[in-house]
Amino acid sequence: MYIADETWPELGDYFADESLALVPLGSTEQHGPHLPLATDHLIAEAFAREAADRTGYCCTPTINVGVSPHHRQFHGTMWVDAPQFRDYVESFTRNLAYHGIDRVIYVNAHGGNVDHLREVGRRLRDDEVMYAIEWMWDESIPELVDDLFAQNGPHGGPKETAMIQHLHGHLVRDDQLEAARDGGVPDVEAAETVKHGSRTFYDAADNTGNGVLGDQTDATAEKGERLFEAATDQLCQLCDWLDDQPFVDLLPKEHV
């Protein structure tokens, strides 16, 4: 169920019976010469909406701009600073708590959001307001990702390319796949920006001239469909697991 499609009386029935919501989050940032800036938030929204449809749980509107200053050198990238992002997401989530939601899954498709979503989840849990956890689609199916792609990225690589080919194929610039591969690097190791155990890079531009990594020519819509189905199944299972937990068991443990 997508919350914004419902009327307030209809939602009263949901909040009376259910206590879980899905919150999709992504970014609006460069994804190379072949993918749209919307890549991450389109992926997050697709997973959250599909899981909501399959399970009956509530899905909120998507948070489209995330913590992306490390992509700022590339035209059009948008970001919010980390403290403001954390405060906004926390306020957004507390709004759900006001309506009776006490557990949230942040359906996230942008790596730059991860640490900040974990911090927000900790704040809410420590205040005993809510139990909120972060979920990343590719981390739910790592073996399949590795099986499908020899060089899977991470950023703007074949796994994200395949996903957008499946979800919004008209947005993929197929004539730029070779340019994406040839103008980027296979992985961070190939960028040679890890020195003696230290990550000496701060921005994507420090690693790759065109903003992406991996072999984008290895992507297909069929692979994207396999990834989408497998990860959606994992998300639905996570929803049902979380819904089954007694709320008291999700709160912080007592001091020993």
PDB file of N, CA and C in Angstrom, residues 107-186:
ATOM      1  N   VAL A 107      14.378   1.447   3.123  1.00  0.00           N
ATOM      2  CA  VAL A 107      14.731   0.749   1.887  1.00  0.00           C
ATOM      3  C   VAL A 107      15.671   1.677   1.123  1.00  0.00           C
ATOM      4  N   ASN A 108      16.945   1.442   1.286  1.00  0.00           N
ATOM      5  CA  ASN A 108      17.979   2.380   0.855  1.00  0.00           C
ATOM      6  C   ASN A 108      18.740   1.830  -0.341  1.00  0.00           C
ATOM      7  N   ALA A 109      19.029   2.683  -1.316  1.00  0.00           N
ATOM      8  CA  ALA A 109      19.804   2.257  -2.482  1.00  0.00           C
ATOM      9  C   ALA A 109      21.014   3.150  -2.722  1.00  0.00           C
ATOM     10  N   HIS A 110      21.457   3.870  -1.694  1.00  0.00           N
ATOM     11  CA  HIS A 110      22.624   4.748  -1.827  1.00  0.00           C
ATOM     12  C   HIS A 110      23.578   4.513  -0.665  1.00  0.00           C
ATOM     13  N   GLY A 111      24.797   4.094  -1.003  1.00  0.00           N
ATOM     14  CA  GLY A 111      25.769   3.776   0.029  1.00  0.00           C
ATOM     15  C   GLY A 111      26.094   4.939   0.939  1.00  0.00           C
ATOM     16  N   GLY A 112      26.041   6.158   0.414  1.00  0.00           N
ATOM     17  CA  GLY A 112      26.352   7.329   1.220  1.00  0.00           C
ATOM     18  C   GLY A 112      25.357   7.603   2.330  1.00  0.00           C
ATOM     19  N   ASN A 113      24.197   6.955   2.285  1.00  0.00           N
ATOM     20  CA  ASN A 113      23.180   7.148   3.324  1.00  0.00           C
ATOM     21  C   ASN A 113      23.332   6.176   4.492  1.00  0.00           C
ATOM     22  N   VAL A 114      24.076   5.099   4.298  1.00  0.00           N
ATOM     23  CA  VAL A 114      24.022   3.967   5.226  1.00  0.00           C
ATOM     24  C   VAL A 114      24.350   4.364   6.659  1.00  0.00           C
ATOM     25  N   ASP A 115      25.516   4.942   6.882  1.00  0.00           N
ATOM     26  CA  ASP A 115      25.930   5.262   8.247  1.00  0.00           C
ATOM     27  C   ASP A 115      24.962   6.226   8.927  1.00  0.00           C
ATOM     28  N   HIS A 116      24.407   7.127   8.148  1.00  0.00           N
ATOM     29  CA  HIS A 116      23.512   8.139   8.712  1.00  0.00           C
ATOM     30  C   HIS A 116      22.153   7.536   9.074  1.00  0.00           C
ATOM     31  N   LEU A 117      21.694   6.585   8.282  1.00  0.00           N
ATOM     32  CA  LEU A 117      20.449   5.907   8.621  1.00  0.00           C
ATOM     33  C   LEU A 117      20.627   5.044   9.864  1.00  0.00           C
ATOM     34  N   ARG A 118      21.794   4.441   9.998  1.00  0.00           N
ATOM     35  CA  ARG A 118      22.075   3.676  11.211  1.00  0.00           C
ATOM     36  C   ARG A 118      22.065   4.579  12.446  1.00  0.00           C
ATOM     37  N   GLU A 119      22.610   5.776  12.289  1.00  0.00           N
ATOM     38  CA  GLU A 119      22.620   6.712  13.402  1.00  0.00           C
ATOM     39  C   GLU A 119      21.196   7.146  13.773  1.00  0.00           C
ATOM     40  N   VAL A 120      20.379   7.421  12.775  1.00  0.00           N
ATOM     41  CA  VAL A 120      18.987   7.786  13.051  1.00  0.00           C
ATOM     42  C   VAL A 120      18.266   6.635  13.752  1.00  0.00           C
ATOM     43  N   GLY A 121      18.481   5.425  13.255  1.00  0.00           N
ATOM     44  CA  GLY A 121      17.865   4.269  13.897  1.00  0.00           C
ATOM     45  C   GLY A 121      18.273   4.131  15.353  1.00  0.00           C
ATOM     46  N   ARG A 122      19.546   4.400  15.641  1.00  0.00           N
ATOM     47  CA  ARG A 122      20.009   4.327  17.024  1.00  0.00           C
ATOM     48  C   ARG A 122      19.317   5.383  17.895  1.00  0.00           C
ATOM     49  N   ARG A 123      19.197   6.605  17.387  1.00  0.00           N
ATOM     50  CA  ARG A 123      18.521   7.656  18.151  1.00  0.00           C
ATOM     51  C   ARG A 123      17.102   7.244  18.511  1.00  0.00           C
ATOM     52  N   LEU A 124      16.373   6.757  17.530  1.00  0.00           N
ATOM     53  CA  LEU A 124      14.971   6.410  17.742  1.00  0.00           C
ATOM     54  C   LEU A 124      14.825   5.236  18.700  1.00  0.00           C
ATOM     55  N   ARG A 125      15.726   4.271  18.565  1.00  0.00           N
ATOM     56  CA  ARG A 125      15.682   3.108  19.453  1.00  0.00           C
ATOM     57  C   ARG A 125      16.078   3.490  20.871  1.00  0.00           C
ATOM     58  N   ASP A 126      17.126   4.299  21.019  1.00  0.00           N
ATOM     59  CA  ASP A 126      17.549   4.701  22.352  1.00  0.00           C
ATOM     60  C   ASP A 126      16.460   5.496  23.070  1.00  0.00           C
ATOM     61  N   ASP A 127      15.670   6.234  22.303  1.00  0.00           N
ATOM     62  CA  ASP A 127      14.545   6.978  22.885  1.00  0.00           C
ATOM     63  C   ASP A 127      13.307   6.095  23.084  1.00  0.00           C
ATOM     64  N   GLU A 128      13.415   4.838  22.658  1.00  0.00           N
ATOM     65  CA  GLU A 128      12.319   3.865  22.749  1.00  0.00           C
ATOM     66  C   GLU A 128      11.068   4.342  22.023  1.00  0.00           C
ATOM     67  N   VAL A 129      11.311   5.071  20.918  1.00  0.00           N
ATOM     68  CA  VAL A 129      10.214   5.554  20.077  1.00  0.00           C
ATOM     69  C   VAL A 129       9.861   4.526  19.013  1.00  0.00           C
ATOM     70  N   MET A 130      10.881   3.890  18.460  1.00  0.00           N
ATOM     71  CA  MET A 130      10.688   3.070  17.280  1.00  0.00           C
ATOM     72  C   MET A 130      11.935   2.227  17.044  1.00  0.00           C
ATOM     73  N   TYR A 131      11.750   1.134  16.305  1.00  0.00           N
ATOM     74  CA  TYR A 131      12.876   0.325  15.847  1.00  0.00           C
ATOM     75  C   TYR A 131      12.964   0.504  14.339  1.00  0.00           C
ATOM     76  N   ALA A 132      14.022   1.168  13.881  1.00  0.00           N
ATOM     77  CA  ALA A 132      14.192   1.462  12.455  1.00  0.00           C
ATOM     78  C   ALA A 132      15.521   0.895  11.979  1.00  0.00           C
ATOM     79  N   ILE A 133      15.481   0.134  10.895  1.00  0.00           N
ATOM     80  CA  ILE A 133      16.691  -0.504  10.362  1.00  0.00           C
ATOM     81  C   ILE A 133      16.856  -0.177   8.883  1.00  0.00           C
ATOM     82  N   GLU A 134      18.096  -0.231   8.431  1.00  0.00           N
ATOM     83  CA  GLU A 134      18.451   0.078   7.041  1.00  0.00           C
ATOM     84  C   GLU A 134      18.635  -1.215   6.262  1.00  0.00           C
ATOM     85  N   TRP A 135      18.151  -1.229   5.017  1.00  0.00           N
ATOM     86  CA  TRP A 135      18.263  -2.392   4.121  1.00  0.00           C
ATOM     87  C   TRP A 135      18.786  -1.933   2.779  1.00  0.00           C
ATOM     88  N   MET A 136      19.813  -2.645   2.274  1.00  0.00           N
ATOM     89  CA  MET A 136      20.363  -2.379   0.940  1.00  0.00           C
ATOM     90  C   MET A 136      20.144  -3.611   0.067  1.00  0.00           C
ATOM     91  N   TRP A 137      19.579  -3.400  -1.107  1.00  0.00           N
ATOM     92  CA  TRP A 137      19.171  -4.529  -1.934  1.00  0.00           C
ATOM     93  C   TRP A 137      20.327  -5.449  -2.304  1.00  0.00           C
ATOM     94  N   ASP A 138      21.468  -4.891  -2.704  1.00  0.00           N
ATOM     95  CA  ASP A 138      22.567  -5.738  -3.155  1.00  0.00           C
ATOM     96  C   ASP A 138      23.213  -6.496  -1.998  1.00  0.00           C
ATOM     97  N   GLU A 139      23.139  -5.938  -0.790  1.00  0.00           N
ATOM     98  CA  GLU A 139      23.700  -6.629   0.363  1.00  0.00           C
ATOM     99  C   GLU A 139      22.816  -7.787   0.821  1.00  0.00           C
ATOM    100  N   SER A 140      21.591  -7.843   0.326  1.00  0.00           N
ATOM    101  CA  SER A 140      20.698  -8.949   0.682  1.00  0.00           C
ATOM    102  C   SER A 140      20.927 -10.169  -0.210  1.00  0.00           C
ATOM    103  N   ILE A 141      21.615  -9.976  -1.342  1.00  0.00           N
ATOM    104  CA  ILE A 141      21.835 -11.082  -2.296  1.00  0.00           C
ATOM    105  C   ILE A 141      23.274 -11.041  -2.839  1.00  0.00           C
ATOM    106  N   PRO A 142      24.285 -10.998  -1.975  1.00  0.00           N
ATOM    107  CA  PRO A 142      25.659 -10.813  -2.462  1.00  0.00           C
ATOM    108  C   PRO A 142      26.149 -11.937  -3.358  1.00  0.00           C
ATOM    109  N   GLU A 143      25.728 -13.173  -3.070  1.00  0.00           N
ATOM    110  CA  GLU A 143      26.204 -14.286  -3.889  1.00  0.00           C
ATOM    111  C   GLU A 143      25.692 -14.177  -5.321  1.00  0.00           C
ATOM    112  N   LEU A 144      24.435 -13.803  -5.480  1.00  0.00           N
ATOM    113  CA  LEU A 144      23.871 -13.675  -6.826  1.00  0.00           C
ATOM    114  C   LEU A 144      24.558 -12.547  -7.586  1.00  0.00           C
ATOM    115  N   VAL A 145      24.803 -11.421  -6.920  1.00  0.00           N
ATOM    116  CA  VAL A 145      25.503 -10.310  -7.568  1.00  0.00           C
ATOM    117  C   VAL A 145      26.866 -10.766  -8.063  1.00  0.00           C
ATOM    118  N   ASP A 146      27.594 -11.477  -7.224  1.00  0.00           N
ATOM    119  CA  ASP A 146      28.924 -11.948  -7.614  1.00  0.00           C
ATOM    120  C   ASP A 146      28.860 -12.972  -8.737  1.00  0.00           C
ATOM    121  N   ASP A 147      27.822 -13.807  -8.722  1.00  0.00           N
ATOM    122  CA  ASP A 147      27.677 -14.813  -9.771  1.00  0.00           C
ATOM    123  C   ASP A 147      27.376 -14.187 -11.132  1.00  0.00           C
ATOM    124  N   LEU A 148      26.615 -13.096 -11.135  1.00  0.00           N
ATOM    125  CA  LEU A 148      26.159 -12.514 -12.398  1.00  0.00           C
ATOM    126  C   LEU A 148      27.199 -11.613 -13.064  1.00  0.00           C
ATOM    127  N   PHE A 149      28.089 -11.009 -12.246  1.00  0.00           N
ATOM    128  CA  PHE A 149      29.000 -10.008 -12.799  1.00  0.00           C
ATOM    129  C   PHE A 149      30.431 -10.259 -12.352  1.00  0.00           C
ATOM    130  N   ALA A 150      31.344 -10.201 -13.315  1.00  0.00           N
ATOM    131  CA  ALA A 150      32.764 -10.371 -12.996  1.00  0.00           C
ATOM    132  C   ALA A 150      33.313  -9.128 -12.302  1.00  0.00           C
ATOM    133  N   GLN A 151      32.852  -7.954 -12.722  1.00  0.00           N
ATOM    134  CA  GLN A 151      33.275  -6.679 -12.135  1.00  0.00           C
ATOM    135  C   GLN A 151      32.016  -5.873 -11.836  1.00  0.00           C
ATOM    136  N   ASN A 152      31.523  -5.994 -10.602  1.00  0.00           N
ATOM    137  CA  ASN A 152      30.177  -5.473 -10.336  1.00  0.00           C
ATOM    138  C   ASN A 152      30.133  -4.033  -9.845  1.00  0.00           C
ATOM    139  N   GLY A 153      31.260  -3.363  -9.799  1.00  0.00           N
ATOM    140  CA  GLY A 153      31.171  -1.931  -9.489  1.00  0.00           C
ATOM    141  C   GLY A 153      32.124  -1.502  -8.400  1.00  0.00           C
ATOM    142  N   PRO A 154      31.676  -0.780  -7.404  1.00  0.00           N
ATOM    143  CA  PRO A 154      30.283  -0.705  -6.961  1.00  0.00           C
ATOM    144  C   PRO A 154      29.416   0.365  -7.623  1.00  0.00           C
ATOM    145  N   HIS A 155      29.954   1.570  -7.889  1.00  0.00           N
ATOM    146  CA  HIS A 155      29.066   2.679  -8.253  1.00  0.00           C
ATOM    147  C   HIS A 155      28.868   2.769  -9.762  1.00  0.00           C
ATOM    148  N   GLY A 156      27.585   2.774 -10.195  1.00  0.00           N
ATOM    149  CA  GLY A 156      27.274   2.891 -11.613  1.00  0.00           C
ATOM    150  C   GLY A 156      27.713   1.694 -12.416  1.00  0.00           C
ATOM    151  N   GLY A 157      27.980   0.584 -11.733  1.00  0.00           N
ATOM    152  CA  GLY A 157      28.457  -0.618 -12.393  1.00  0.00           C
ATOM    153  C   GLY A 157      27.332  -1.437 -12.996  1.00  0.00           C
ATOM    154  N   PRO A 158      27.640  -2.683 -13.374  1.00  0.00           N
ATOM    155  CA  PRO A 158      26.641  -3.494 -14.068  1.00  0.00           C
ATOM    156  C   PRO A 158      25.428  -3.857 -13.226  1.00  0.00           C
ATOM    157  N   LYS A 159      25.589  -3.965 -11.898  1.00  0.00           N
ATOM    158  CA  LYS A 159      24.413  -4.336 -11.105  1.00  0.00           C
ATOM    159  C   LYS A 159      23.367  -3.219 -11.115  1.00  0.00           C
ATOM    160  N   GLU A 160      23.805  -1.961 -10.968  1.00  0.00           N
ATOM    161  CA  GLU A 160      22.846  -0.856 -11.045  1.00  0.00           C
ATOM    162  C   GLU A 160      22.361  -0.648 -12.474  1.00  0.00           C
ATOM    163  N   THR A 161      23.248  -0.862 -13.430  1.00  0.00           N
ATOM    164  CA  THR A 161      22.854  -0.731 -14.836  1.00  0.00           C
ATOM    165  C   THR A 161      21.786  -1.750 -15.186  1.00  0.00           C
ATOM    166  N   ALA A 162      21.995  -3.000 -14.779  1.00  0.00           N
ATOM    167  CA  ALA A 162      21.012  -4.045 -15.055  1.00  0.00           C
ATOM    168  C   ALA A 162      19.685  -3.745 -14.371  1.00  0.00           C
ATOM    169  N   MET A 163      19.752  -3.207 -13.166  1.00  0.00           N
ATOM    170  CA  MET A 163      18.522  -2.904 -12.445  1.00  0.00           C
ATOM    171  C   MET A 163      17.704  -1.830 -13.161  1.00  0.00           C
ATOM    172  N   ILE A 164      18.371  -0.772 -13.636  1.00  0.00           N
ATOM    173  CA  ILE A 164      17.639   0.272 -14.361  1.00  0.00           C
ATOM    174  C   ILE A 164      17.204  -0.225 -15.740  1.00  0.00           C
ATOM    175  N   GLN A 165      17.987  -1.089 -16.369  1.00  0.00           N
ATOM    176  CA  GLN A 165      17.535  -1.694 -17.622  1.00  0.00           C
ATOM    177  C   GLN A 165      16.226  -2.450 -17.421  1.00  0.00           C
ATOM    178  N   HIS A 166      16.109  -3.114 -16.284  1.00  0.00           N
ATOM    179  CA  HIS A 166      14.878  -3.851 -15.982  1.00  0.00           C
ATOM    180  C   HIS A 166      13.731  -2.928 -15.603  1.00  0.00           C
ATOM    181  N   LEU A 167      14.005  -1.948 -14.753  1.00  0.00           N
ATOM    182  CA  LEU A 167      12.929  -1.112 -14.200  1.00  0.00           C
ATOM    183  C   LEU A 167      12.523   0.027 -15.125  1.00  0.00           C
ATOM    184  N   HIS A 168      13.513   0.678 -15.749  1.00  0.00           N
ATOM    185  CA  HIS A 168      13.262   1.872 -16.569  1.00  0.00           C
ATOM    186  C   HIS A 168      14.228   1.875 -17.749  1.00  0.00           C
ATOM    187  N   GLY A 169      14.097   0.881 -18.589  1.00  0.00           N
ATOM    188  CA  GLY A 169      15.061   0.689 -19.668  1.00  0.00           C
ATOM    189  C   GLY A 169      15.225   1.884 -20.584  1.00  0.00           C
ATOM    190  N   HIS A 170      14.176   2.683 -20.720  1.00  0.00           N
ATOM    191  CA  HIS A 170      14.251   3.841 -21.616  1.00  0.00           C
ATOM    192  C   HIS A 170      15.201   4.910 -21.102  1.00  0.00           C
ATOM    193  N   LEU A 171      15.581   4.831 -19.813  1.00  0.00           N
ATOM    194  CA  LEU A 171      16.481   5.828 -19.240  1.00  0.00           C
ATOM    195  C   LEU A 171      17.961   5.460 -19.385  1.00  0.00           C
ATOM    196  N   VAL A 172      18.242   4.254 -19.815  1.00  0.00           N
ATOM    197  CA  VAL A 172      19.629   3.809 -19.972  1.00  0.00           C
ATOM    198  C   VAL A 172      20.140   4.217 -21.341  1.00  0.00           C
ATOM    199  N   ARG A 173      21.296   4.874 -21.358  1.00  0.00           N
ATOM    200  CA  ARG A 173      21.937   5.250 -22.630  1.00  0.00           C
ATOM    201  C   ARG A 173      22.793   4.078 -23.090  1.00  0.00           C
ATOM    202  N   ASP A 174      22.175   3.152 -23.832  1.00  0.00           N
ATOM    203  CA  ASP A 174      22.873   1.929 -24.226  1.00  0.00           C
ATOM    204  C   ASP A 174      24.100   2.208 -25.084  1.00  0.00           C
ATOM    205  N   ASP A 175      24.076   3.307 -25.818  1.00  0.00           N
ATOM    206  CA  ASP A 175      25.220   3.628 -26.665  1.00  0.00           C
ATOM    207  C   ASP A 175      26.417   4.151 -25.870  1.00  0.00           C
ATOM    208  N   GLN A 176      26.247   4.306 -24.550  1.00  0.00           N
ATOM    209  CA  GLN A 176      27.327   4.803 -23.704  1.00  0.00           C
ATOM    210  C   GLN A 176      27.898   3.732 -22.764  1.00  0.00           C
ATOM    211  N   LEU A 177      27.473   2.488 -22.907  1.00  0.00           N
ATOM    212  CA  LEU A 177      27.938   1.443 -21.993  1.00  0.00           C
ATOM    213  C   LEU A 177      29.438   1.194 -22.131  1.00  0.00           C
ATOM    214  N   GLU A 178      29.920   1.146 -23.348  1.00  0.00           N
ATOM    215  CA  GLU A 178      31.365   0.936 -23.539  1.00  0.00           C
ATOM    216  C   GLU A 178      32.151   2.144 -23.051  1.00  0.00           C
ATOM    217  N   ALA A 179      31.633   3.330 -23.283  1.00  0.00           N
ATOM    218  CA  ALA A 179      32.308   4.538 -22.811  1.00  0.00           C
ATOM    219  C   ALA A 179      32.355   4.564 -21.284  1.00  0.00           C
ATOM    220  N   ALA A 180      31.270   4.104 -20.647  1.00  0.00           N
ATOM    221  CA  ALA A 180      31.253   4.041 -19.185  1.00  0.00           C
ATOM    222  C   ALA A 180      32.346   3.101 -18.691  1.00  0.00           C
ATOM    223  N   ARG A 181      32.438   1.943 -19.302  1.00  0.00           N
ATOM    224  CA  ARG A 181      33.469   0.967 -18.899  1.00  0.00           C
ATOM    225  C   ARG A 181      34.869   1.497 -19.160  1.00  0.00           C
ATOM    226  N   ASP A 182      35.101   2.022 -20.351  1.00  0.00           N
ATOM    227  CA  ASP A 182      36.450   2.420 -20.748  1.00  0.00           C
ATOM    228  C   ASP A 182      36.914   3.700 -20.072  1.00  0.00           C
ATOM    229  N   GLY A 183      35.967   4.553 -19.680  1.00  0.00           N
ATOM    230  CA  GLY A 183      36.337   5.812 -19.035  1.00  0.00           C
ATOM    231  C   GLY A 183      36.409   5.739 -17.532  1.00  0.00           C
ATOM    232  N   GLY A 184      35.978   4.607 -16.967  1.00  0.00           N
ATOM    233  CA  GLY A 184      36.013   4.419 -15.525  1.00  0.00           C
ATOM    234  C   GLY A 184      37.135   3.481 -15.122  1.00  0.00           C
ATOM    235  N   VAL A 185      36.959   2.840 -13.985  1.00  0.00           N
ATOM    236  CA  VAL A 185      37.920   1.841 -13.514  1.00  0.00           C
ATOM    237  C   VAL A 185      37.151   0.591 -13.103  1.00  0.00           C
ATOM    238  N   PRO A 186      37.800  -0.586 -13.138  1.00  0.00           N
ATOM    239  CA  PRO A 186      37.087  -1.810 -12.764  1.00  0.00           C
ATOM    240  C   PRO A 186      36.625  -1.822 -11.314  1.00  0.00           C
TER     241      PRO A 186
END
